[in-house]
């Protein structure tokens, strides 16, 4: 299809989401000359913005606050001329069955685009107990890889009994003095091999048939109150960190009928970030993948835009 035969459109690509994946995509898109709009709203606020310190992002040896890092991403994207809309996307649909453009509804106005990059991220599932929100980033964490090194030789608590909880508990033993796993059942749900490793680990202790009732502290976490699920008896466990692993929910409901999702609701892509829908790519934590970190999200964003650029150039009849 030649450029002359393309239907009218507003953007070469629209990026949905303002986290590391979205803004990296924005940087690469704007720098390459693609006419691009990045849409970031309240529904797609990056979880990294509430991370107190990021120490494992390459090139920043002294570490950086998550919000400050995202401001640097945004500044760099704006320097290349990226257009940004501070709003949520209400809907996505094909312009018509025989056209290649997509309509993206933003603030009740439709923008037409040749490609879309979904970078809406995921939300950590929260327990909603007292102190959880108050001490987020001050002892309460949802990422052992991100925050584990801050708890060297300290007592910490892990909440959960699935694969992720036990994997992360084992990882945390590399740093912590003691890891107490709190689980509401009398046996774990994690894979047998993970259970075997956890039970053999001397640093890990288990509190069975219990649930987190409250996170306690002053300026930072000092411990947790735990409730016995049968008797309701409350006990106190001293700890300087609380890692909560009760699942994560990707922000993908808007795309459920547009692209294929896995059983967890994550968007299925190939290695080039292409989804099941032509012209739609996905990047970052909303994508089905093994490892979710700022650096992997950024890599996804760059890959997604490169693939989107190739796709758009093909639609326009350009060659390399």
PDB file of C-alpha atoms in Angstrom:
ATOM      1  CA  UNK A   1       0.000   0.000   0.000  1.00  0.00           C
ATOM      2  CA  UNK A   2       1.485   3.352  -0.989  1.00  0.00           C
ATOM      3  CA  UNK A   3       1.352   6.409   1.178  1.00  0.00           C
ATOM      4  CA  UNK A   4      -1.103   7.989  -1.222  1.00  0.00           C
ATOM      5  CA  UNK A   5      -3.559   5.152  -0.638  1.00  0.00           C
ATOM      6  CA  UNK A   6      -3.444   5.326   3.132  1.00  0.00           C
ATOM      7  CA  UNK A   7      -6.576   6.630   4.845  1.00  0.00           C
ATOM      8  CA  UNK A   8      -6.299   9.872   6.761  1.00  0.00           C
ATOM      9  CA  UNK A   9      -4.608   9.564  10.139  1.00  0.00           C
ATOM     10  CA  UNK A  10      -3.305  11.837  12.906  1.00  0.00           C
ATOM     11  CA  UNK A  11      -0.285   9.941  14.213  1.00  0.00           C
ATOM     12  CA  UNK A  12       2.184   7.330  13.100  1.00  0.00           C
ATOM     13  CA  UNK A  13       1.969   5.812  16.565  1.00  0.00           C
ATOM     14  CA  UNK A  14       0.145   6.384  19.838  1.00  0.00           C
ATOM     15  CA  UNK A  15       1.792   5.165  23.029  1.00  0.00           C
ATOM     16  CA  UNK A  16      -0.532   4.340  25.921  1.00  0.00           C
ATOM     17  CA  UNK A  17       1.180   4.558  29.311  1.00  0.00           C
ATOM     18  CA  UNK A  18       3.759   6.805  30.938  1.00  0.00           C
ATOM     19  CA  UNK A  19       6.097   4.391  32.714  1.00  0.00           C
ATOM     20  CA  UNK A  20       9.624   3.317  31.742  1.00  0.00           C
ATOM     21  CA  UNK A  21       8.366   1.342  28.735  1.00  0.00           C
ATOM     22  CA  UNK A  22       6.096   4.125  27.518  1.00  0.00           C
ATOM     23  CA  UNK A  23       8.601   6.932  27.851  1.00  0.00           C
ATOM     24  CA  UNK A  24      11.450   4.918  26.353  1.00  0.00           C
ATOM     25  CA  UNK A  25       9.158   4.205  23.414  1.00  0.00           C
ATOM     26  CA  UNK A  26       8.409   7.928  23.304  1.00  0.00           C
ATOM     27  CA  UNK A  27      12.089   8.861  23.272  1.00  0.00           C
ATOM     28  CA  UNK A  28      12.857   6.481  20.422  1.00  0.00           C
ATOM     29  CA  UNK A  29       9.735   7.398  18.465  1.00  0.00           C
ATOM     30  CA  UNK A  30      10.191  11.163  18.673  1.00  0.00           C
ATOM     31  CA  UNK A  31      13.906  10.942  17.966  1.00  0.00           C
ATOM     32  CA  UNK A  32      13.298   8.839  14.861  1.00  0.00           C
ATOM     33  CA  UNK A  33      10.824  11.357  13.482  1.00  0.00           C
ATOM     34  CA  UNK A  34       7.630   9.375  13.964  1.00  0.00           C
ATOM     35  CA  UNK A  35       4.638  11.607  14.596  1.00  0.00           C
ATOM     36  CA  UNK A  36       3.799  10.344  18.073  1.00  0.00           C
ATOM     37  CA  UNK A  37       1.361  10.962  20.894  1.00  0.00           C
ATOM     38  CA  UNK A  38       1.949   9.518  24.372  1.00  0.00           C
ATOM     39  CA  UNK A  39      -1.153   9.243  26.533  1.00  0.00           C
ATOM     40  CA  UNK A  40      -0.610   8.959  30.284  1.00  0.00           C
ATOM     41  CA  UNK A  41      -3.499   9.092  32.721  1.00  0.00           C
ATOM     42  CA  UNK A  42      -4.375   8.134  36.268  1.00  0.00           C
ATOM     43  CA  UNK A  43      -5.126   4.558  35.219  1.00  0.00           C
ATOM     44  CA  UNK A  44      -1.607   3.996  33.929  1.00  0.00           C
ATOM     45  CA  UNK A  45       0.564   5.700  36.559  1.00  0.00           C
ATOM     46  CA  UNK A  46       3.823   3.768  36.778  1.00  0.00           C
ATOM     47  CA  UNK A  47       4.431   1.810  39.967  1.00  0.00           C
ATOM     48  CA  UNK A  48       8.049   2.942  39.810  1.00  0.00           C
ATOM     49  CA  UNK A  49       6.999   6.443  40.895  1.00  0.00           C
ATOM     50  CA  UNK A  50       6.377   5.180  44.456  1.00  0.00           C
ATOM     51  CA  UNK A  51       9.721   3.381  44.685  1.00  0.00           C
ATOM     52  CA  UNK A  52      11.893   5.234  47.140  1.00  0.00           C
ATOM     53  CA  UNK A  53      15.270   4.182  45.723  1.00  0.00           C
ATOM     54  CA  UNK A  54      16.366   2.417  42.542  1.00  0.00           C
ATOM     55  CA  UNK A  55      19.938   1.181  42.726  1.00  0.00           C
ATOM     56  CA  UNK A  56      20.071  -1.291  39.853  1.00  0.00           C
ATOM     57  CA  UNK A  57      19.365   0.946  36.866  1.00  0.00           C
ATOM     58  CA  UNK A  58      22.520   1.130  34.723  1.00  0.00           C
ATOM     59  CA  UNK A  59      24.388   4.408  34.619  1.00  0.00           C
ATOM     60  CA  UNK A  60      23.111   5.759  37.939  1.00  0.00           C
ATOM     61  CA  UNK A  61      25.603   4.343  40.461  1.00  0.00           C
ATOM     62  CA  UNK A  62      24.336   6.382  43.405  1.00  0.00           C
ATOM     63  CA  UNK A  63      20.731   5.292  42.933  1.00  0.00           C
ATOM     64  CA  UNK A  64      17.702   7.474  42.328  1.00  0.00           C
ATOM     65  CA  UNK A  65      14.159   7.945  43.545  1.00  0.00           C
ATOM     66  CA  UNK A  66      11.637   6.323  41.201  1.00  0.00           C
ATOM     67  CA  UNK A  67       9.653   9.521  40.660  1.00  0.00           C
ATOM     68  CA  UNK A  68      12.839  11.445  39.835  1.00  0.00           C
ATOM     69  CA  UNK A  69      13.920   8.783  37.361  1.00  0.00           C
ATOM     70  CA  UNK A  70      10.613   9.024  35.538  1.00  0.00           C
ATOM     71  CA  UNK A  71      10.939  12.799  35.377  1.00  0.00           C
ATOM     72  CA  UNK A  72      14.285  12.316  33.627  1.00  0.00           C
ATOM     73  CA  UNK A  73      12.663   9.919  31.149  1.00  0.00           C
ATOM     74  CA  UNK A  74       9.928  12.480  30.503  1.00  0.00           C
ATOM     75  CA  UNK A  75      12.328  15.406  30.114  1.00  0.00           C
ATOM     76  CA  UNK A  76      14.405  13.486  27.595  1.00  0.00           C
ATOM     77  CA  UNK A  77      11.302  12.570  25.586  1.00  0.00           C
ATOM     78  CA  UNK A  78      10.068  16.172  25.584  1.00  0.00           C
ATOM     79  CA  UNK A  79      13.490  17.333  24.404  1.00  0.00           C
ATOM     80  CA  UNK A  80      12.919  15.300  21.250  1.00  0.00           C
ATOM     81  CA  UNK A  81       9.487  16.857  20.730  1.00  0.00           C
ATOM     82  CA  UNK A  82       7.204  14.109  22.009  1.00  0.00           C
ATOM     83  CA  UNK A  83       3.541  15.134  22.297  1.00  0.00           C
ATOM     84  CA  UNK A  84       1.929  14.136  25.607  1.00  0.00           C
ATOM     85  CA  UNK A  85      -1.729  14.000  26.602  1.00  0.00           C
ATOM     86  CA  UNK A  86      -2.439  13.796  30.332  1.00  0.00           C
ATOM     87  CA  UNK A  87      -5.550  11.662  30.166  1.00  0.00           C
ATOM     88  CA  UNK A  88      -6.822   8.087  30.071  1.00  0.00           C
ATOM     89  CA  UNK A  89      -7.723   6.215  26.916  1.00  0.00           C
ATOM     90  CA  UNK A  90     -11.428   5.392  26.878  1.00  0.00           C
ATOM     91  CA  UNK A  91     -11.554   3.043  23.902  1.00  0.00           C
ATOM     92  CA  UNK A  92      -9.691   1.592  20.941  1.00  0.00           C
ATOM     93  CA  UNK A  93     -11.274   0.368  17.735  1.00  0.00           C
ATOM     94  CA  UNK A  94     -10.485  -0.182  14.097  1.00  0.00           C
ATOM     95  CA  UNK A  95     -11.536   2.787  11.995  1.00  0.00           C
ATOM     96  CA  UNK A  96     -13.363   0.329   9.732  1.00  0.00           C
ATOM     97  CA  UNK A  97     -12.968  -3.286   8.724  1.00  0.00           C
ATOM     98  CA  UNK A  98     -11.099  -2.485   5.541  1.00  0.00           C
ATOM     99  CA  UNK A  99      -8.740   0.149   6.884  1.00  0.00           C
ATOM    100  CA  UNK A 100      -5.394  -0.151   8.626  1.00  0.00           C
ATOM    101  CA  UNK A 101      -5.809   2.756  11.011  1.00  0.00           C
ATOM    102  CA  UNK A 102      -6.900   2.522  14.626  1.00  0.00           C
ATOM    103  CA  UNK A 103      -9.126   4.999  16.435  1.00  0.00           C
ATOM    104  CA  UNK A 104      -8.015   5.842  19.974  1.00  0.00           C
ATOM    105  CA  UNK A 105     -10.482   7.737  22.164  1.00  0.00           C
ATOM    106  CA  UNK A 106      -8.811  10.306  24.431  1.00  0.00           C
ATOM    107  CA  UNK A 107     -10.950  12.824  26.347  1.00  0.00           C
ATOM    108  CA  UNK A 108     -13.948  11.883  24.184  1.00  0.00           C
ATOM    109  CA  UNK A 109     -12.060  12.667  20.990  1.00  0.00           C
ATOM    110  CA  UNK A 110     -10.831  10.021  18.577  1.00  0.00           C
ATOM    111  CA  UNK A 111      -7.287  10.181  17.215  1.00  0.00           C
ATOM    112  CA  UNK A 112      -6.386   8.034  14.240  1.00  0.00           C
ATOM    113  CA  UNK A 113      -3.080   6.220  14.226  1.00  0.00           C
ATOM    114  CA  UNK A 114      -1.247   3.665  12.116  1.00  0.00           C
ATOM    115  CA  UNK A 115       0.168   1.859  15.153  1.00  0.00           C
ATOM    116  CA  UNK A 116      -0.264   1.598  18.910  1.00  0.00           C
ATOM    117  CA  UNK A 117       2.184   0.730  21.672  1.00  0.00           C
ATOM    118  CA  UNK A 118       0.477  -0.506  24.837  1.00  0.00           C
ATOM    119  CA  UNK A 119       2.650   0.228  27.866  1.00  0.00           C
ATOM    120  CA  UNK A 120       0.044   0.396  30.600  1.00  0.00           C
ATOM    121  CA  UNK A 121       1.989  -1.579  33.205  1.00  0.00           C
ATOM    122  CA  UNK A 122       0.557  -3.573  36.085  1.00  0.00           C
ATOM    123  CA  UNK A 123      -0.541  -2.925  39.646  1.00  0.00           C
ATOM    124  CA  UNK A 124       0.648  -4.857  42.669  1.00  0.00           C
ATOM    125  CA  UNK A 125      -2.236  -6.477  44.490  1.00  0.00           C
ATOM    126  CA  UNK A 126      -2.542  -4.979  47.943  1.00  0.00           C
ATOM    127  CA  UNK A 127      -3.947  -6.417  51.138  1.00  0.00           C
ATOM    128  CA  UNK A 128      -5.550  -3.155  52.262  1.00  0.00           C
ATOM    129  CA  UNK A 129      -4.391  -3.556  55.867  1.00  0.00           C
ATOM    130  CA  UNK A 130      -3.606  -0.578  58.123  1.00  0.00           C
ATOM    131  CA  UNK A 131      -0.104   0.746  57.556  1.00  0.00           C
ATOM    132  CA  UNK A 132       0.369  -0.818  54.125  1.00  0.00           C
ATOM    133  CA  UNK A 133      -0.072   2.403  52.172  1.00  0.00           C
ATOM    134  CA  UNK A 134       1.501   4.550  54.872  1.00  0.00           C
ATOM    135  CA  UNK A 135       4.762   2.613  54.838  1.00  0.00           C
ATOM    136  CA  UNK A 136       4.989   1.939  51.107  1.00  0.00           C
ATOM    137  CA  UNK A 137       8.602   2.726  50.239  1.00  0.00           C
ATOM    138  CA  UNK A 138       9.381   2.976  53.956  1.00  0.00           C
ATOM    139  CA  UNK A 139       9.674  -0.726  54.645  1.00  0.00           C
ATOM    140  CA  UNK A 140       6.749  -2.069  52.639  1.00  0.00           C
ATOM    141  CA  UNK A 141       7.807  -3.417  49.249  1.00  0.00           C
ATOM    142  CA  UNK A 142       6.430  -5.521  46.418  1.00  0.00           C
ATOM    143  CA  UNK A 143       9.740  -6.252  44.667  1.00  0.00           C
ATOM    144  CA  UNK A 144      12.596  -8.213  46.217  1.00  0.00           C
ATOM    145  CA  UNK A 145      14.903  -7.636  43.262  1.00  0.00           C
ATOM    146  CA  UNK A 146      14.384  -3.889  43.601  1.00  0.00           C
ATOM    147  CA  UNK A 147      14.638  -3.521  47.361  1.00  0.00           C
ATOM    148  CA  UNK A 148      16.248  -6.639  48.796  1.00  0.00           C
ATOM    149  CA  UNK A 149      19.771  -5.166  49.088  1.00  0.00           C
ATOM    150  CA  UNK A 150      18.434  -2.464  51.450  1.00  0.00           C
ATOM    151  CA  UNK A 151      17.754  -5.140  54.081  1.00  0.00           C
ATOM    152  CA  UNK A 152      21.184  -6.604  54.679  1.00  0.00           C
ATOM    153  CA  UNK A 153      21.368  -8.331  58.065  1.00  0.00           C
ATOM    154  CA  UNK A 154      17.816  -7.293  58.939  1.00  0.00           C
ATOM    155  CA  UNK A 155      14.703  -9.236  59.861  1.00  0.00           C
ATOM    156  CA  UNK A 156      12.027  -9.117  57.192  1.00  0.00           C
ATOM    157  CA  UNK A 157       8.574 -10.576  56.575  1.00  0.00           C
ATOM    158  CA  UNK A 158       7.244 -12.074  53.357  1.00  0.00           C
ATOM    159  CA  UNK A 159       3.489 -12.393  52.869  1.00  0.00           C
ATOM    160  CA  UNK A 160       2.238 -15.076  50.491  1.00  0.00           C
ATOM    161  CA  UNK A 161       2.626 -18.745  49.674  1.00  0.00           C
ATOM    162  CA  UNK A 162       2.714 -19.005  45.883  1.00  0.00           C
ATOM    163  CA  UNK A 163       5.626 -19.371  43.493  1.00  0.00           C
ATOM    164  CA  UNK A 164       6.484 -15.670  43.471  1.00  0.00           C
ATOM    165  CA  UNK A 165       6.390 -15.342  47.263  1.00  0.00           C
ATOM    166  CA  UNK A 166       8.681 -18.313  47.819  1.00  0.00           C
ATOM    167  CA  UNK A 167      11.045 -17.402  44.986  1.00  0.00           C
ATOM    168  CA  UNK A 168      11.373 -13.909  46.410  1.00  0.00           C
ATOM    169  CA  UNK A 169      11.768 -15.213  49.975  1.00  0.00           C
ATOM    170  CA  UNK A 170      14.658 -17.386  48.815  1.00  0.00           C
ATOM    171  CA  UNK A 171      16.195 -14.424  47.010  1.00  0.00           C
ATOM    172  CA  UNK A 172      15.888 -12.266  50.123  1.00  0.00           C
ATOM    173  CA  UNK A 173      17.921 -14.751  52.170  1.00  0.00           C
ATOM    174  CA  UNK A 174      20.977 -13.467  50.294  1.00  0.00           C
ATOM    175  CA  UNK A 175      20.602 -10.235  52.261  1.00  0.00           C
ATOM    176  CA  UNK A 176      18.378 -10.623  55.305  1.00  0.00           C
ATOM    177  CA  UNK A 177      19.297 -12.067  58.683  1.00  0.00           C
ATOM    178  CA  UNK A 178      15.921 -13.802  58.900  1.00  0.00           C
ATOM    179  CA  UNK A 179      12.928 -14.126  56.569  1.00  0.00           C
ATOM    180  CA  UNK A 180       9.549 -14.929  58.123  1.00  0.00           C
ATOM    181  CA  UNK A 181       6.966 -16.182  55.631  1.00  0.00           C
ATOM    182  CA  UNK A 182       3.351 -15.537  56.631  1.00  0.00           C
ATOM    183  CA  UNK A 183       0.779 -17.726  54.899  1.00  0.00           C
ATOM    184  CA  UNK A 184      -2.941 -18.005  55.552  1.00  0.00           C
ATOM    185  CA  UNK A 185      -3.020 -21.752  54.869  1.00  0.00           C
ATOM    186  CA  UNK A 186      -1.224 -24.684  56.496  1.00  0.00           C
ATOM    187  CA  UNK A 187       0.728 -25.508  53.340  1.00  0.00           C
ATOM    188  CA  UNK A 188       2.309 -23.604  50.479  1.00  0.00           C
ATOM    189  CA  UNK A 189       0.921 -23.284  46.967  1.00  0.00           C
ATOM    190  CA  UNK A 190       4.382 -22.925  45.422  1.00  0.00           C
ATOM    191  CA  UNK A 191       5.946 -25.573  43.186  1.00  0.00           C
ATOM    192  CA  UNK A 192       7.387 -28.588  44.999  1.00  0.00           C
ATOM    193  CA  UNK A 193      10.987 -27.730  44.117  1.00  0.00           C
ATOM    194  CA  UNK A 194      10.588 -24.228  45.587  1.00  0.00           C
ATOM    195  CA  UNK A 195       9.025 -25.633  48.748  1.00  0.00           C
ATOM    196  CA  UNK A 196      11.909 -28.056  49.153  1.00  0.00           C
ATOM    197  CA  UNK A 197      14.443 -25.232  48.877  1.00  0.00           C
ATOM    198  CA  UNK A 198      12.528 -22.993  51.249  1.00  0.00           C
ATOM    199  CA  UNK A 199      12.123 -25.669  53.930  1.00  0.00           C
ATOM    200  CA  UNK A 200      15.840 -26.424  53.703  1.00  0.00           C
ATOM    201  CA  UNK A 201      16.832 -22.757  54.046  1.00  0.00           C
ATOM    202  CA  UNK A 202      17.856 -22.036  57.635  1.00  0.00           C
ATOM    203  CA  UNK A 203      17.111 -18.317  57.335  1.00  0.00           C
ATOM    204  CA  UNK A 204      13.443 -18.898  56.483  1.00  0.00           C
ATOM    205  CA  UNK A 205      10.788 -19.419  59.141  1.00  0.00           C
ATOM    206  CA  UNK A 206       7.073 -19.975  58.563  1.00  0.00           C
ATOM    207  CA  UNK A 207       3.993 -18.671  60.327  1.00  0.00           C
ATOM    208  CA  UNK A 208       1.078 -20.845  59.212  1.00  0.00           C
ATOM    209  CA  UNK A 209      -2.663 -20.176  59.185  1.00  0.00           C
ATOM    210  CA  UNK A 210      -2.047 -16.480  59.681  1.00  0.00           C
ATOM    211  CA  UNK A 211      -2.757 -13.269  57.847  1.00  0.00           C
ATOM    212  CA  UNK A 212      -1.237  -9.822  57.979  1.00  0.00           C
ATOM    213  CA  UNK A 213      -3.414  -7.591  60.144  1.00  0.00           C
ATOM    214  CA  UNK A 214      -1.347  -4.404  60.329  1.00  0.00           C
ATOM    215  CA  UNK A 215       2.006  -2.921  59.398  1.00  0.00           C
ATOM    216  CA  UNK A 216       3.449  -1.055  62.373  1.00  0.00           C
ATOM    217  CA  UNK A 217       6.178   1.538  62.552  1.00  0.00           C
ATOM    218  CA  UNK A 218       7.250   5.077  63.323  1.00  0.00           C
ATOM    219  CA  UNK A 219       9.077   6.739  60.446  1.00  0.00           C
ATOM    220  CA  UNK A 220       9.774   3.300  58.976  1.00  0.00           C
ATOM    221  CA  UNK A 221       8.448  -0.212  59.495  1.00  0.00           C
ATOM    222  CA  UNK A 222       9.254  -1.750  62.874  1.00  0.00           C
ATOM    223  CA  UNK A 223       7.087  -4.851  62.688  1.00  0.00           C
ATOM    224  CA  UNK A 224       3.775  -6.427  61.767  1.00  0.00           C
ATOM    225  CA  UNK A 225       0.713  -7.615  63.617  1.00  0.00           C
ATOM    226  CA  UNK A 226      -0.458 -11.032  62.503  1.00  0.00           C
ATOM    227  CA  UNK A 227      -3.878 -12.575  63.040  1.00  0.00           C
ATOM    228  CA  UNK A 228      -4.440 -16.315  63.474  1.00  0.00           C
ATOM    229  CA  UNK A 229      -7.086 -17.270  60.880  1.00  0.00           C
ATOM    230  CA  UNK A 230      -8.794 -19.696  63.258  1.00  0.00           C
ATOM    231  CA  UNK A 231      -8.637 -18.050  66.678  1.00  0.00           C
ATOM    232  CA  UNK A 232      -8.224 -14.430  65.636  1.00  0.00           C
ATOM    233  CA  UNK A 233      -5.412 -14.058  68.164  1.00  0.00           C
ATOM    234  CA  UNK A 234      -3.065 -11.194  67.317  1.00  0.00           C
ATOM    235  CA  UNK A 235       0.698 -11.569  67.646  1.00  0.00           C
ATOM    236  CA  UNK A 236       3.542  -9.155  66.909  1.00  0.00           C
ATOM    237  CA  UNK A 237       6.551  -9.920  64.728  1.00  0.00           C
ATOM    238  CA  UNK A 238       9.468  -7.504  64.758  1.00  0.00           C
ATOM    239  CA  UNK A 239      10.729  -6.694  61.270  1.00  0.00           C
ATOM    240  CA  UNK A 240      12.256  -3.820  59.343  1.00  0.00           C
ATOM    241  CA  UNK A 241      10.824  -4.828  55.995  1.00  0.00           C
ATOM    242  CA  UNK A 242       7.575  -6.299  54.697  1.00  0.00           C
ATOM    243  CA  UNK A 243       7.436  -7.838  51.238  1.00  0.00           C
ATOM    244  CA  UNK A 244       3.917  -8.529  49.979  1.00  0.00           C
ATOM    245  CA  UNK A 245       3.484 -11.050  47.169  1.00  0.00           C
ATOM    246  CA  UNK A 246      -0.214 -11.717  46.682  1.00  0.00           C
ATOM    247  CA  UNK A 247      -0.298 -11.269  42.941  1.00  0.00           C
ATOM    248  CA  UNK A 248      -0.203  -8.521  40.368  1.00  0.00           C
ATOM    249  CA  UNK A 249      -2.924  -7.283  38.027  1.00  0.00           C
ATOM    250  CA  UNK A 250      -1.961  -5.969  34.586  1.00  0.00           C
ATOM    251  CA  UNK A 251      -3.736  -2.856  33.321  1.00  0.00           C
ATOM    252  CA  UNK A 252      -5.055  -4.587  30.227  1.00  0.00           C
ATOM    253  CA  UNK A 253      -8.840  -4.824  30.618  1.00  0.00           C
ATOM    254  CA  UNK A 254      -9.335  -2.179  27.916  1.00  0.00           C
ATOM    255  CA  UNK A 255      -7.595  -4.422  25.384  1.00  0.00           C
ATOM    256  CA  UNK A 256      -9.231  -7.756  26.281  1.00  0.00           C
ATOM    257  CA  UNK A 257     -11.257  -7.951  23.069  1.00  0.00           C
ATOM    258  CA  UNK A 258      -8.516  -6.491  20.872  1.00  0.00           C
ATOM    259  CA  UNK A 259      -5.364  -8.547  21.581  1.00  0.00           C
ATOM    260  CA  UNK A 260      -4.713 -12.007  23.004  1.00  0.00           C
ATOM    261  CA  UNK A 261      -4.041 -12.202  26.740  1.00  0.00           C
ATOM    262  CA  UNK A 262      -2.611 -15.034  28.806  1.00  0.00           C
ATOM    263  CA  UNK A 263      -4.507 -16.541  31.748  1.00  0.00           C
ATOM    264  CA  UNK A 264      -3.142 -13.844  34.054  1.00  0.00           C
ATOM    265  CA  UNK A 265      -4.412 -11.048  31.824  1.00  0.00           C
ATOM    266  CA  UNK A 266      -0.975 -10.131  30.429  1.00  0.00           C
ATOM    267  CA  UNK A 267      -0.650  -9.277  26.727  1.00  0.00           C
ATOM    268  CA  UNK A 268       0.930 -12.005  24.628  1.00  0.00           C
ATOM    269  CA  UNK A 269       3.593 -10.769  22.199  1.00  0.00           C
ATOM    270  CA  UNK A 270       6.369 -12.207  20.097  1.00  0.00           C
ATOM    271  CA  UNK A 271      10.024 -11.263  20.590  1.00  0.00           C
ATOM    272  CA  UNK A 272       9.454  -8.095  18.560  1.00  0.00           C
ATOM    273  CA  UNK A 273       6.630  -6.938  20.873  1.00  0.00           C
ATOM    274  CA  UNK A 274       3.946  -7.561  18.238  1.00  0.00           C
ATOM    275  CA  UNK A 275       0.569  -8.604  19.629  1.00  0.00           C
ATOM    276  CA  UNK A 276      -2.097 -10.689  17.904  1.00  0.00           C
ATOM    277  CA  UNK A 277      -3.484  -7.509  16.280  1.00  0.00           C
ATOM    278  CA  UNK A 278      -1.679  -5.989  13.316  1.00  0.00           C
ATOM    279  CA  UNK A 279      -0.220  -2.603  14.191  1.00  0.00           C
ATOM    280  CA  UNK A 280      -0.502  -3.052  17.956  1.00  0.00           C
ATOM    281  CA  UNK A 281       2.593  -3.663  20.065  1.00  0.00           C
ATOM    282  CA  UNK A 282       3.011  -4.094  23.819  1.00  0.00           C
ATOM    283  CA  UNK A 283       5.896  -3.300  26.144  1.00  0.00           C
ATOM    284  CA  UNK A 284       6.776  -3.407  29.817  1.00  0.00           C
ATOM    285  CA  UNK A 285       4.952  -4.928  32.760  1.00  0.00           C
ATOM    286  CA  UNK A 286       1.645  -5.364  30.914  1.00  0.00           C
ATOM    287  CA  UNK A 287       3.340  -7.885  28.625  1.00  0.00           C
ATOM    288  CA  UNK A 288       3.538 -11.612  29.331  1.00  0.00           C
ATOM    289  CA  UNK A 289       7.174 -12.248  30.230  1.00  0.00           C
ATOM    290  CA  UNK A 290       9.437 -13.678  32.898  1.00  0.00           C
ATOM    291  CA  UNK A 291      11.183 -10.653  34.439  1.00  0.00           C
ATOM    292  CA  UNK A 292       9.754  -7.220  35.233  1.00  0.00           C
ATOM    293  CA  UNK A 293      12.193  -4.432  36.040  1.00  0.00           C
ATOM    294  CA  UNK A 294      12.726  -0.828  34.927  1.00  0.00           C
ATOM    295  CA  UNK A 295      15.556  -1.853  32.638  1.00  0.00           C
ATOM    296  CA  UNK A 296      13.545  -4.634  30.958  1.00  0.00           C
ATOM    297  CA  UNK A 297      10.571  -2.315  30.511  1.00  0.00           C
ATOM    298  CA  UNK A 298      12.821   0.265  28.868  1.00  0.00           C
ATOM    299  CA  UNK A 299      14.222  -2.399  26.546  1.00  0.00           C
ATOM    300  CA  UNK A 300      10.707  -3.484  25.633  1.00  0.00           C
ATOM    301  CA  UNK A 301       9.771   0.111  24.821  1.00  0.00           C
ATOM    302  CA  UNK A 302      12.718   0.538  22.460  1.00  0.00           C
ATOM    303  CA  UNK A 303      11.974  -2.779  20.748  1.00  0.00           C
ATOM    304  CA  UNK A 304       8.284  -1.982  20.405  1.00  0.00           C
ATOM    305  CA  UNK A 305       8.933   1.335  18.685  1.00  0.00           C
ATOM    306  CA  UNK A 306      11.500  -0.164  16.342  1.00  0.00           C
ATOM    307  CA  UNK A 307       8.932  -2.773  15.321  1.00  0.00           C
ATOM    308  CA  UNK A 308       6.220  -0.129  15.034  1.00  0.00           C
ATOM    309  CA  UNK A 309       8.477   2.011  12.859  1.00  0.00           C
ATOM    310  CA  UNK A 310       9.127  -0.897  10.496  1.00  0.00           C
ATOM    311  CA  UNK A 311       5.406  -1.569  10.358  1.00  0.00           C
ATOM    312  CA  UNK A 312       4.518   2.061   9.649  1.00  0.00           C
ATOM    313  CA  UNK A 313       7.216   2.370   6.998  1.00  0.00           C
ATOM    314  CA  UNK A 314       5.864  -0.723   5.272  1.00  0.00           C
ATOM    315  CA  UNK A 315       2.366   0.754   5.285  1.00  0.00           C
ATOM    316  CA  UNK A 316       3.696   3.946   3.745  1.00  0.00           C
ATOM    317  CA  UNK A 317       5.492   1.996   1.043  1.00  0.00           C
ATOM    318  CA  UNK A 318       8.955   3.083   2.214  1.00  0.00           C
ATOM    319  CA  UNK A 319      12.039   0.910   1.779  1.00  0.00           C
ATOM    320  CA  UNK A 320      15.405   0.853   3.481  1.00  0.00           C
TER     321      UNK A 320
END
